[in-house]
Amino acid sequence: MAVRFDVITLFPDLFAPFQAVGVNRRAFESRAVDVHLWPLRDHAEGVYRRVDDRPFGGGPGMVMLVEPLVRALQAIRAAQQAAGGERLPVIMFSPAGRPLTQSRVQALAQSPGAVLLCGRYEGVDQRFIDAYVDEEVSMGDYVLSGGELPALTLMDAVARLQPGVLHDAASHEQDSFSDGLLDCPHYSRPEVLTLPEGQEMGVPSVLMSGHHAQIARWRREQQLAITARRRPELIEAARARGELSKQDEHFLSNLQL
Ligand code: SAM
């Protein structure tokens, strides 16, 4: 089943380069992720096609106007209905939203999709948010110029979970967060690396042993160690979900943090 994203944006040109390369290209070309761009200015009225105005109460910056957004959303609803699809929830990007997590991405990857609203300027008139936005999503505690990079981030994360998009289907199962922990380190050729400064760097010998069970255990322990040192709250969450084995707990109890 394809995941459909209807993206409301003032800068549709920002999306093309990301849809043209790598994993995203495969996902978008195969329509596993079906992206429809809705340039907001197409839904503005008047000679100047205004999409923003000064804030009531004064202050710096501009606010995105409700009416063009409502018209864009109506057009999206009509297109979704014409395509025989269901009414998709509206996700708006905002620093005030809930931080995006891999579990939310996984849920979206298995859903019919969403309308993605990319804010600009000081943000969106609150009345549109109150009337139409189902969920606010944040990319973290910092401020971007617009919601386009968040929309691309979300679609990228969803795209790589679609069947057939990654060359190796197991690859995203090993990614950070997919099992609630951070990823382990990875190594490739050469087996012994000589830096320009003359220093030699090898790889952990277990990875060259060909012993699959030992390699799997080493990777698991690396994941546990990195997660315990950098994101201890993820260890607590995994423990609360009952996802740590006796062997994991034994390793953690001997780990120097
Ligand atoms: N005045 C807003 C504030 O202080 O929260 C910032 C507006 S920002 C310049 C313009 C738009 O970029 C926002 O409406 C939102 O869509 C997007 N944006 C900026 N930072 C973001 C973040 N951390 N997460 C998600 N979206 C963000």
PDB file of N, CA, C and O and ligand atoms in Angstrom, residues 93-95 118-123 137-140 142-147 150, ligand 1:
ATOM      1  N   PHE A  93       4.328  21.147  10.913  1.00  0.00           N
ATOM      2  CA  PHE A  93       5.649  21.181  11.531  1.00  0.00           C
ATOM      3  C   PHE A  93       5.778  22.440  12.370  1.00  0.00           C
ATOM      4  O   PHE A  93       5.450  23.533  11.907  1.00  0.00           O
ATOM      5  N   SER A  94       6.260  22.256  13.595  1.00  0.00           N
ATOM      6  CA  SER A  94       6.357  23.378  14.521  1.00  0.00           C
ATOM      7  C   SER A  94       7.333  23.037  15.634  1.00  0.00           C
ATOM      8  O   SER A  94       7.358  21.891  16.106  1.00  0.00           O
ATOM      9  N   PRO A  95       8.138  24.015  16.088  1.00  0.00           N
ATOM     10  CA  PRO A  95       8.997  23.746  17.236  1.00  0.00           C
ATOM     11  C   PRO A  95       8.179  23.386  18.481  1.00  0.00           C
ATOM     12  O   PRO A  95       8.708  22.791  19.416  1.00  0.00           O
ATOM     13  N   CYS A 118       3.842  22.887   5.794  1.00  0.00           N
ATOM     14  CA  CYS A 118       5.140  23.507   6.048  1.00  0.00           C
ATOM     15  C   CYS A 118       4.925  24.973   6.396  1.00  0.00           C
ATOM     16  O   CYS A 118       4.528  25.762   5.538  1.00  0.00           O
ATOM     17  N   GLY A 119       5.203  25.322   7.636  1.00  0.00           N
ATOM     18  CA  GLY A 119       5.065  26.716   8.039  1.00  0.00           C
ATOM     19  C   GLY A 119       6.223  27.554   7.519  1.00  0.00           C
ATOM     20  O   GLY A 119       7.274  27.026   7.135  1.00  0.00           O
ATOM     21  N   ARG A 120       6.012  28.856   7.498  1.00  0.00           N
ATOM     22  CA  ARG A 120       7.068  29.841   7.166  1.00  0.00           C
ATOM     23  C   ARG A 120       6.827  31.070   8.020  1.00  0.00           C
ATOM     24  O   ARG A 120       5.815  31.175   8.703  1.00  0.00           O
ATOM     25  N   TYR A 121       7.706  31.997   7.951  1.00  0.00           N
ATOM     26  CA  TYR A 121       7.582  33.269   8.680  1.00  0.00           C
ATOM     27  C   TYR A 121       7.482  33.023  10.188  1.00  0.00           C
ATOM     28  O   TYR A 121       8.129  32.131  10.707  1.00  0.00           O
ATOM     29  N   GLU A 122       6.581  33.767  10.870  1.00  0.00           N
ATOM     30  CA  GLU A 122       6.425  33.552  12.324  1.00  0.00           C
ATOM     31  C   GLU A 122       5.606  32.293  12.607  1.00  0.00           C
ATOM     32  O   GLU A 122       5.538  31.831  13.744  1.00  0.00           O
ATOM     33  N   GLY A 123       4.958  31.783  11.571  1.00  0.00           N
ATOM     34  CA  GLY A 123       4.129  30.592  11.750  1.00  0.00           C
ATOM     35  C   GLY A 123       2.751  30.807  11.144  1.00  0.00           C
ATOM     36  O   GLY A 123       2.525  31.746  10.371  1.00  0.00           O
ATOM     37  N   VAL A 137       4.349  18.369  14.769  1.00  0.00           N
ATOM     38  CA  VAL A 137       5.576  17.573  14.857  1.00  0.00           C
ATOM     39  C   VAL A 137       6.775  18.508  14.864  1.00  0.00           C
ATOM     40  O   VAL A 137       6.865  19.419  14.036  1.00  0.00           O
ATOM     41  N   SER A 138       7.694  18.251  15.794  1.00  0.00           N
ATOM     42  CA  SER A 138       8.915  19.050  15.881  1.00  0.00           C
ATOM     43  C   SER A 138      10.123  18.225  15.455  1.00  0.00           C
ATOM     44  O   SER A 138      10.156  17.009  15.643  1.00  0.00           O
ATOM     45  N   MET A 139      11.108  18.899  14.913  1.00  0.00           N
ATOM     46  CA  MET A 139      12.371  18.254  14.553  1.00  0.00           C
ATOM     47  C   MET A 139      13.408  18.411  15.658  1.00  0.00           C
ATOM     48  O   MET A 139      14.544  17.968  15.512  1.00  0.00           O
ATOM     49  N   GLY A 140      13.065  19.096  16.724  1.00  0.00           N
ATOM     50  CA  GLY A 140      14.028  19.282  17.810  1.00  0.00           C
ATOM     51  C   GLY A 140      13.984  20.705  18.321  1.00  0.00           C
ATOM     52  O   GLY A 140      13.283  21.562  17.770  1.00  0.00           O
ATOM     53  N   TYR A 142      15.290  23.596  18.168  1.00  0.00           N
ATOM     54  CA  TYR A 142      15.984  24.651  17.424  1.00  0.00           C
ATOM     55  C   TYR A 142      14.998  25.167  16.397  1.00  0.00           C
ATOM     56  O   TYR A 142      13.974  24.523  16.144  1.00  0.00           O
ATOM     57  N   VAL A 143      15.293  26.332  15.807  1.00  0.00           N
ATOM     58  CA  VAL A 143      14.316  26.936  14.892  1.00  0.00           C
ATOM     59  C   VAL A 143      14.862  26.981  13.471  1.00  0.00           C
ATOM     60  O   VAL A 143      15.939  27.535  13.223  1.00  0.00           O
ATOM     61  N   LEU A 144      14.110  26.384  12.561  1.00  0.00           N
ATOM     62  CA  LEU A 144      14.430  26.415  11.124  1.00  0.00           C
ATOM     63  C   LEU A 144      13.652  27.549  10.477  1.00  0.00           C
ATOM     64  O   LEU A 144      12.724  28.099  11.064  1.00  0.00           O
ATOM     65  N   SER A 145      13.981  27.845   9.220  1.00  0.00           N
ATOM     66  CA  SER A 145      13.268  28.923   8.521  1.00  0.00           C
ATOM     67  C   SER A 145      11.908  28.479   8.022  1.00  0.00           C
ATOM     68  O   SER A 145      11.060  29.307   7.688  1.00  0.00           O
ATOM     69  N   GLY A 146      11.715  27.176   7.881  1.00  0.00           N
ATOM     70  CA  GLY A 146      10.443  26.709   7.342  1.00  0.00           C
ATOM     71  C   GLY A 146      10.251  25.230   7.598  1.00  0.00           C
ATOM     72  O   GLY A 146      11.163  24.529   8.039  1.00  0.00           O
ATOM     73  N   GLY A 147       9.045  24.758   7.269  1.00  0.00           N
ATOM     74  CA  GLY A 147       8.701  23.355   7.509  1.00  0.00           C
ATOM     75  C   GLY A 147       9.104  22.425   6.375  1.00  0.00           C
ATOM     76  O   GLY A 147       8.814  21.224   6.441  1.00  0.00           O
ATOM     77  N   PRO A 150      11.761  19.783   7.583  1.00  0.00           N
ATOM     78  CA  PRO A 150      11.057  18.776   8.379  1.00  0.00           C
ATOM     79  C   PRO A 150      10.199  17.832   7.530  1.00  0.00           C
ATOM     80  O   PRO A 150      10.188  16.624   7.764  1.00  0.00           O
TER      81      PRO A 150
HETATM   82  N1  SAM B   1       7.887  31.680  15.503  1.00  0.00           N
HETATM   83  C1  SAM B   1       8.079  30.273  15.517  1.00  0.00           C
HETATM   84  C2  SAM B   1       8.550  29.839  16.884  1.00  0.00           C
HETATM   85  O1  SAM B   1       9.274  30.552  17.513  1.00  0.00           O
HETATM   86  O2  SAM B   1       8.217  28.694  17.282  1.00  0.00           O
HETATM   87  C3  SAM B   1       9.132  29.846  14.506  1.00  0.00           C
HETATM   88  C4  SAM B   1       8.670  29.930  13.124  1.00  0.00           C
HETATM   89  S1  SAM B   1       9.851  29.256  12.013  1.00  0.00           S
HETATM   90  C5  SAM B   1      10.817  30.631  11.585  1.00  0.00           C
HETATM   91  C6  SAM B   1       8.896  28.993  10.562  1.00  0.00           C
HETATM   92  C7  SAM B   1       8.377  27.572  10.397  1.00  0.00           C
HETATM   93  O3  SAM B   1       9.455  26.662  10.317  1.00  0.00           O
HETATM   94  C8  SAM B   1       7.504  27.036  11.493  1.00  0.00           C
HETATM   95  O4  SAM B   1       6.172  27.487  11.355  1.00  0.00           O
HETATM   96  C9  SAM B   1       7.617  25.540  11.288  1.00  0.00           C
HETATM   97  O5  SAM B   1       6.738  25.072  10.281  1.00  0.00           O
HETATM   98  C10 SAM B   1       9.036  25.400  10.790  1.00  0.00           C
HETATM   99  N2  SAM B   1       9.954  25.007  11.861  1.00  0.00           N
HETATM  100  C11 SAM B   1      10.949  25.738  12.385  1.00  0.00           C
HETATM  101  N3  SAM B   1      11.616  25.080  13.337  1.00  0.00           N
HETATM  102  C12 SAM B   1      11.056  23.870  13.416  1.00  0.00           C
HETATM  103  C13 SAM B   1      11.288  22.707  14.234  1.00  0.00           C
HETATM  104  N4  SAM B   1      12.236  22.675  15.157  1.00  0.00           N
HETATM  105  N5  SAM B   1      10.499  21.625  14.040  1.00  0.00           N
HETATM  106  C14 SAM B   1       9.518  21.647  13.136  1.00  0.00           C
HETATM  107  N6  SAM B   1       9.242  22.717  12.344  1.00  0.00           N
HETATM  108  C15 SAM B   1       9.997  23.807  12.472  1.00  0.00           C
END
